[in-house]
Short mmCIF file of C-alpha atoms and ligand atoms in Angstrom, two decimals:
data_model
loop_
_atom_site.label_atom_id
_atom_site.label_comp_id
_atom_site.label_asym_id
_atom_site.label_seq_id
_atom_site.Cartn_x
_atom_site.Cartn_y
_atom_site.Cartn_z
CA MET A 14 -13.44 23.09 16.97
CA ALA A 15 -16.63 24.25 18.42
CA SER A 16 -18.07 26.00 15.33
CA SER A 17 -17.27 22.89 13.11
CA LEU A 18 -18.87 20.83 15.74
CA GLU A 19 -22.23 23.10 15.76
CA ASP A 20 -22.24 22.23 11.76
CA VAL A 21 -22.80 18.47 12.48
CA GLN A 22 -26.02 16.59 12.27
CA THR A 23 -27.50 15.99 15.65
CA THR A 24 -27.97 12.37 14.18
CA ASP A 25 -24.42 11.99 13.26
CA LEU A 26 -23.30 13.50 17.11
CA MET A 27 -25.48 11.09 18.65
CA SER A 28 -24.45 7.90 16.87
CA GLU A 29 -20.73 9.07 17.53
CA LEU A 30 -21.83 9.82 21.07
CA LEU A 31 -23.27 6.15 21.29
CA ARG A 32 -20.02 4.30 19.78
CA ARG A 33 -17.99 6.09 21.93
CA MET A 34 -20.16 4.98 25.02
CA LYS A 35 -19.99 1.35 23.40
CA CYS A 36 -16.22 1.80 23.12
CA ALA A 37 -15.28 2.71 26.80
CA SER A 38 -16.45 -0.92 27.77
CA LYS A 39 -14.04 -2.59 25.55
CA PRO A 40 -10.42 -3.81 26.31
CA ASP A 41 -7.77 -2.21 24.81
CA LYS A 42 -5.76 -3.95 22.17
CA ARG A 43 -2.62 -3.81 20.05
CA LEU A 44 -2.66 -5.76 17.17
CA ILE A 45 -0.52 -6.59 14.19
CA LEU A 46 -1.79 -8.15 11.14
CA ILE A 47 1.07 -10.08 9.03
CA GLY A 48 0.88 -11.99 6.02
CA PRO A 49 1.96 -11.72 2.36
CA PRO A 50 -0.18 -9.63 -0.31
CA GLY A 51 -3.60 -10.55 -0.61
CA SER A 52 -3.90 -12.76 2.25
CA GLY A 53 -6.71 -10.60 3.46
CA LYS A 54 -5.28 -8.32 6.20
CA GLY A 55 -7.26 -5.17 4.40
CA THR A 56 -10.34 -6.98 4.52
CA GLN A 57 -10.46 -8.20 8.14
CA SER A 58 -8.74 -4.63 9.29
CA PRO A 59 -11.91 -2.57 9.16
CA ILE A 60 -14.27 -5.31 10.88
CA ILE A 61 -11.52 -5.86 14.03
CA LYS A 62 -11.38 -1.81 13.87
CA ASP A 63 -15.39 -1.30 14.43
CA GLU A 64 -15.61 -4.42 16.89
CA TYR A 65 -12.81 -3.26 19.19
CA CYS A 66 -12.75 0.66 18.49
CA LEU A 67 -9.08 0.64 17.55
CA CYS A 68 -7.66 2.64 14.96
CA HIS A 69 -6.50 1.09 11.51
CA LEU A 70 -2.96 1.99 10.60
CA ALA A 71 -2.11 0.41 7.28
CA THR A 72 1.37 1.48 5.81
CA GLY A 73 0.41 0.70 2.17
CA ASP A 74 -2.54 2.99 2.58
CA MET A 75 -0.52 5.88 4.00
CA LEU A 76 2.11 5.58 1.33
CA ARG A 77 -0.26 5.60 -1.53
CA ALA A 78 -1.94 8.76 -0.09
CA ALA A 79 1.59 10.01 0.08
CA VAL A 80 2.32 9.19 -3.71
CA ALA A 81 -1.16 10.43 -4.80
CA ALA A 82 -0.51 13.65 -3.11
CA LYS A 83 3.02 13.91 -4.12
CA THR A 84 4.87 14.74 -0.76
CA PRO A 85 8.29 14.55 -0.42
CA LEU A 86 7.70 11.28 1.51
CA GLY A 87 5.41 9.94 -1.37
CA ILE A 88 8.10 11.17 -3.83
CA LYS A 89 10.74 8.86 -2.33
CA ALA A 90 8.55 5.78 -1.78
CA LYS A 91 6.98 5.78 -5.08
CA GLU A 92 9.79 3.81 -7.31
CA ALA A 93 10.04 1.06 -4.60
CA MET A 94 6.55 0.74 -4.14
CA ASN A 95 5.79 0.06 -8.26
CA LYS A 96 8.49 -2.26 -8.15
CA GLY A 97 7.11 -4.51 -5.21
CA GLU A 98 10.14 -3.42 -3.31
CA LEU A 99 9.97 -2.49 0.50
CA VAL A 100 10.56 1.35 1.14
CA SER A 101 13.23 2.14 3.50
CA ASP A 102 12.69 1.58 7.43
CA ASP A 103 13.15 5.10 8.39
CA LEU A 104 9.95 6.51 6.22
CA VAL A 105 7.66 3.89 7.45
CA VAL A 106 9.00 4.17 11.19
CA GLY A 107 8.16 7.85 11.12
CA ILE A 108 4.80 7.55 9.96
CA ILE A 109 3.81 5.29 12.37
CA ASP A 110 5.36 6.77 15.22
CA GLU A 111 3.38 10.04 14.11
CA ALA A 112 0.11 8.02 13.88
CA MET A 113 -0.11 6.42 16.82
CA LYS A 114 -0.56 9.91 18.45
CA LYS A 115 -4.13 10.16 16.81
CA PRO A 116 -6.68 10.25 19.40
CA SER A 117 -8.77 7.46 17.74
CA CYS A 118 -5.70 5.13 18.40
CA GLN A 119 -6.38 5.75 22.12
CA LYS A 120 -7.99 2.30 22.85
CA GLY A 121 -5.12 0.65 20.75
CA PHE A 122 -4.36 0.16 17.37
CA ILE A 123 -4.26 -2.39 14.51
CA LEU A 124 -1.11 -2.24 12.39
CA ASP A 125 -1.46 -3.42 8.97
CA GLY A 126 1.55 -3.92 6.84
CA PHE A 127 3.93 -3.14 9.65
CA PRO A 128 6.22 -4.18 11.10
CA ARG A 129 7.74 -5.67 7.65
CA THR A 130 11.23 -5.94 8.80
CA VAL A 131 12.91 -7.24 12.18
CA VAL A 132 14.86 -3.83 12.30
CA GLN A 133 11.01 -1.92 12.00
CA ALA A 134 9.80 -4.76 14.76
CA GLU A 135 12.78 -3.72 16.88
CA LYS A 136 11.91 -0.02 16.47
CA LEU A 137 8.35 -0.74 17.17
CA ASP A 138 9.39 -2.05 20.43
CA GLU A 139 11.43 0.99 21.35
CA MET A 140 8.31 3.15 20.23
CA LEU A 141 5.74 1.19 22.67
CA ASP A 142 8.56 1.03 25.58
CA LYS A 143 8.47 4.71 25.73
CA ARG A 144 4.63 4.64 26.09
CA GLY A 145 4.82 1.56 28.36
CA ALA A 146 2.49 -0.24 26.19
CA LYS A 147 3.12 -3.78 24.38
CA ILE A 148 1.80 -5.61 21.45
CA ASP A 149 -1.03 -8.20 22.53
CA LYS A 150 -1.22 -10.52 19.64
CA VAL A 151 0.00 -10.82 16.31
CA LEU A 152 -2.14 -12.30 13.67
CA ASN A 153 -0.30 -14.30 11.29
CA PHE A 154 -2.53 -14.68 7.70
CA ALA A 155 -0.97 -17.94 6.75
CA ILE A 156 -1.63 -18.67 2.94
CA ASP A 157 -0.03 -20.72 0.14
CA ASP A 158 1.36 -18.26 -2.47
CA ALA A 159 -0.43 -20.08 -5.43
CA ILE A 160 -3.72 -18.81 -4.23
CA LEU A 161 -2.49 -15.15 -4.03
CA GLU A 162 -2.28 -14.32 -7.78
CA GLU A 163 -5.76 -14.69 -8.36
CA ARG A 164 -6.69 -12.53 -5.26
CA ILE A 165 -4.37 -9.68 -6.03
CA THR A 166 -5.48 -9.40 -10.05
CA GLY A 167 -9.07 -9.48 -9.34
CA ARG A 168 -8.93 -6.73 -6.92
CA TRP A 169 -10.42 -3.44 -7.49
CA ILE A 170 -10.52 -0.45 -4.66
CA HIS A 171 -12.07 3.00 -4.18
CA ALA A 172 -9.09 5.11 -3.82
CA SER A 173 -10.17 7.66 -1.09
CA SER A 174 -11.80 5.35 1.18
CA GLY A 175 -9.44 1.88 0.74
CA ARG A 176 -12.35 0.09 0.34
CA SER A 177 -11.48 -3.18 -1.43
CA TYR A 178 -13.58 -5.27 -3.66
CA HIS A 179 -12.79 -8.52 -5.69
CA THR A 180 -14.37 -9.19 -9.06
CA LYS A 181 -14.99 -12.52 -8.03
CA PHE A 182 -14.73 -12.90 -4.30
CA ALA A 183 -16.52 -9.65 -3.51
CA PRO A 184 -17.97 -7.65 -5.98
CA PRO A 185 -19.26 -4.50 -5.76
CA LYS A 186 -23.14 -3.76 -6.32
CA ALA A 187 -22.53 -2.33 -9.62
CA PRO A 188 -19.39 -3.30 -11.41
CA GLY A 189 -16.64 -0.99 -11.41
CA VAL A 190 -18.44 1.33 -9.09
CA ASP A 191 -17.86 1.82 -4.92
CA ASP A 192 -21.17 0.90 -3.14
CA VAL A 193 -21.11 3.71 -0.90
CA THR A 194 -20.15 7.05 -3.05
CA GLY A 195 -20.93 5.66 -6.35
CA GLU A 196 -17.31 6.63 -7.27
CA PRO A 197 -15.23 4.47 -9.95
CA LEU A 198 -12.92 1.97 -8.72
CA MET A 199 -9.71 1.57 -9.68
CA GLN A 200 -6.67 -1.06 -9.54
CA ARG A 201 -3.40 -0.82 -7.78
CA LYS A 202 -0.36 -0.22 -9.93
CA ASP A 203 1.50 -3.02 -7.97
CA ASP A 204 -1.71 -5.24 -8.60
CA THR A 205 -0.10 -7.16 -11.43
CA ALA A 206 1.02 -10.97 -11.66
CA GLU A 207 4.63 -9.49 -12.68
CA VAL A 208 4.82 -7.44 -9.52
CA LEU A 209 3.50 -9.96 -7.17
CA LYS A 210 6.62 -11.98 -7.76
CA SER A 211 8.56 -9.29 -6.09
CA ARG A 212 6.06 -8.32 -3.38
CA LEU A 213 6.03 -12.12 -2.40
CA GLU A 214 9.83 -12.37 -2.64
CA ALA A 215 10.45 -9.48 -0.37
CA PHE A 216 7.50 -10.94 1.89
CA HIS A 217 9.19 -14.47 2.31
CA ARG A 218 12.91 -12.55 2.49
CA GLN A 219 12.56 -9.64 4.63
CA THR A 220 9.17 -10.08 6.74
CA GLU A 221 8.79 -14.01 7.62
CA PRO A 222 11.48 -13.35 9.95
CA VAL A 223 9.31 -10.92 11.55
CA ILE A 224 6.78 -13.71 12.40
CA ASP A 225 9.91 -15.82 14.10
CA TYR A 226 10.55 -12.58 16.32
CA TYR A 227 7.15 -12.13 17.72
CA VAL A 228 6.75 -16.30 18.03
CA LYS A 229 9.81 -16.25 20.22
CA LYS A 230 7.64 -13.60 22.29
CA GLY A 231 4.70 -15.85 22.32
CA VAL A 232 2.11 -13.40 20.95
CA VAL A 233 1.54 -15.07 17.57
CA ALA A 234 -1.65 -16.76 16.39
CA HIS A 235 -1.80 -18.52 13.11
CA LEU A 236 -4.80 -18.11 10.94
CA PRO A 237 -5.93 -20.26 7.84
CA ALA A 238 -5.96 -17.49 5.64
CA GLU A 239 -7.17 -19.53 2.68
CA LYS A 240 -10.58 -19.58 4.00
CA PRO A 241 -13.68 -17.48 2.87
CA PRO A 242 -13.76 -14.18 4.47
CA LYS A 243 -16.42 -14.83 6.48
CA GLU A 244 -14.91 -17.88 8.16
CA VAL A 245 -11.16 -15.77 8.84
CA THR A 246 -13.52 -13.32 10.41
CA SER A 247 -14.84 -16.24 12.83
CA GLU A 248 -10.92 -17.59 13.52
CA VAL A 249 -10.34 -13.96 14.18
CA GLN A 250 -13.16 -13.44 16.73
CA LYS A 251 -12.15 -16.66 18.69
CA VAL A 252 -8.27 -15.58 18.88
CA LEU A 253 -9.02 -12.12 20.25
CA SER A 254 -11.93 -13.14 22.63
CA SER A 255 -9.52 -15.72 24.06
P1 AP5 B 305 0.63 -3.01 1.20
O1 AP5 B 305 -0.29 -2.00 0.80
O2 AP5 B 305 0.93 -3.33 2.61
O3 AP5 B 305 0.29 -4.42 0.75
P2 AP5 B 305 0.54 -5.96 0.90
O4 AP5 B 305 1.03 -6.16 2.02
O5 AP5 B 305 1.23 -6.27 -0.12
O6 AP5 B 305 -1.12 -6.24 1.29
P3 AP5 B 305 -2.25 -6.10 0.09
O7 AP5 B 305 -3.17 -4.80 0.51
O8 AP5 B 305 -1.74 -6.37 -1.20
O9 AP5 B 305 -3.29 -7.33 0.59
P4 AP5 B 305 -4.43 -7.58 2.05
O10 AP5 B 305 -3.69 -8.39 2.79
O11 AP5 B 305 -4.51 -6.21 2.71
O12 AP5 B 305 -5.44 -8.12 0.94
P5 AP5 B 305 -6.82 -7.67 0.97
O13 AP5 B 305 -7.64 -7.88 2.41
O14 AP5 B 305 -7.13 -6.31 0.12
O15 AP5 B 305 2.16 -2.57 0.90
C1 AP5 B 305 2.24 -2.09 -0.60
C2 AP5 B 305 3.57 -1.42 -0.64
O16 AP5 B 305 3.79 -0.35 0.18
C3 AP5 B 305 4.75 -2.61 -0.41
O17 AP5 B 305 4.97 -3.49 -1.67
C4 AP5 B 305 6.08 -1.50 -0.24
O18 AP5 B 305 6.61 -1.26 -1.23
C5 AP5 B 305 5.08 -0.23 0.79
N1 AP5 B 305 4.97 -0.74 2.29
C6 AP5 B 305 3.78 -0.79 3.02
N2 AP5 B 305 4.04 -0.95 4.26
C7 AP5 B 305 5.50 -1.15 4.36
C8 AP5 B 305 6.31 -1.23 5.50
N3 AP5 B 305 6.01 -1.33 6.86
N4 AP5 B 305 7.69 -1.48 5.05
C9 AP5 B 305 8.35 -1.08 3.63
N5 AP5 B 305 7.76 -0.81 2.65
C10 AP5 B 305 6.22 -0.96 2.92
O19 AP5 B 305 -7.47 -8.84 -0.05
C11 AP5 B 305 -6.88 -9.01 -1.49
C12 AP5 B 305 -8.22 -9.48 -2.26
O20 AP5 B 305 -8.66 -10.69 -1.91
C13 AP5 B 305 -9.17 -8.56 -2.12
O21 AP5 B 305 -9.63 -8.14 -3.19
C14 AP5 B 305 -10.25 -9.24 -1.36
O22 AP5 B 305 -11.89 -8.87 -1.57
C15 AP5 B 305 -10.11 -10.74 -1.54
N6 AP5 B 305 -9.94 -11.54 -0.55
C16 AP5 B 305 -9.56 -11.05 1.03
N7 AP5 B 305 -9.55 -12.15 1.77
C17 AP5 B 305 -10.36 -13.10 1.22
C18 AP5 B 305 -10.56 -14.22 1.27
N8 AP5 B 305 -10.66 -14.75 2.45
N9 AP5 B 305 -10.96 -15.05 0.21
C19 AP5 B 305 -11.07 -14.67 -0.63
N10 AP5 B 305 -10.75 -13.76 -1.59
C20 AP5 B 305 -10.42 -12.63 -0.22
#
């Protein structure tokens, strides 16, 4: 560990130190972002993560990485994902339980795309009970289905970082190329109008009951997710600072 730190540039070490000092004064937060495909969860998560020094745990990103690496988990998940169906509860519960142990989750986390079934929500409660913790807020990205096809079919992503762009709403500086690395962008296999129908069906049937589960606990904030990204960010900030 020490030898690898010696190889890190002083400026990088200093900026990490400053970031950690700033983070020490932030309140702990355990958040869930819930909403249909394309509602903006992945767009808002990095902003909230940086503001509150949380870790961003996106089950979709983790599963796509496992599929790309052809791990046993990825092999099991691939077929359901390509069809726009949910993968089994056991697979995702296991990866979240493991991921929450990361040091970057010390001040809390953003769960993006999890829990997606009531069974997953109950398992999450069990995991948090064991840690003596609870969910502080569930942000419900409320939006009409009709808006989502244009968002989903126009999305391009940088596979290794998860950075997401949109040909119309958030274009990269140069077409088809990641702003930070200059590497080519790609489209997700499930980002077609056809697969979107199954993903929305899964959302309404299996995930909407999760919103009710948390409404009963009094922790849900409803966000107008059809607004432009910056306005959604302001709404998120209002909810999280209240
Ligand atoms: P996952 O990767 O979680 O996909 P998803 O929930 O369908 O969500 P998306 O990533 O499509 O949407 P987003 O809300 O993040 O939108 P974004 O911000 O990018 O899951 C994929 C699959 O994995 C599932 O189908 C399932 O098979 C499996 N899976 C994952 N988790 C699971 C679980 N817990 N259990 C079982 N299976 C699981 O925005 C979309 C586009 O719109 C972008 O291009 C963006 O630039 C643009 N945009 C964003 N906000 C705005 C705005 N306000 N105005 C205009 N454009 C905007």
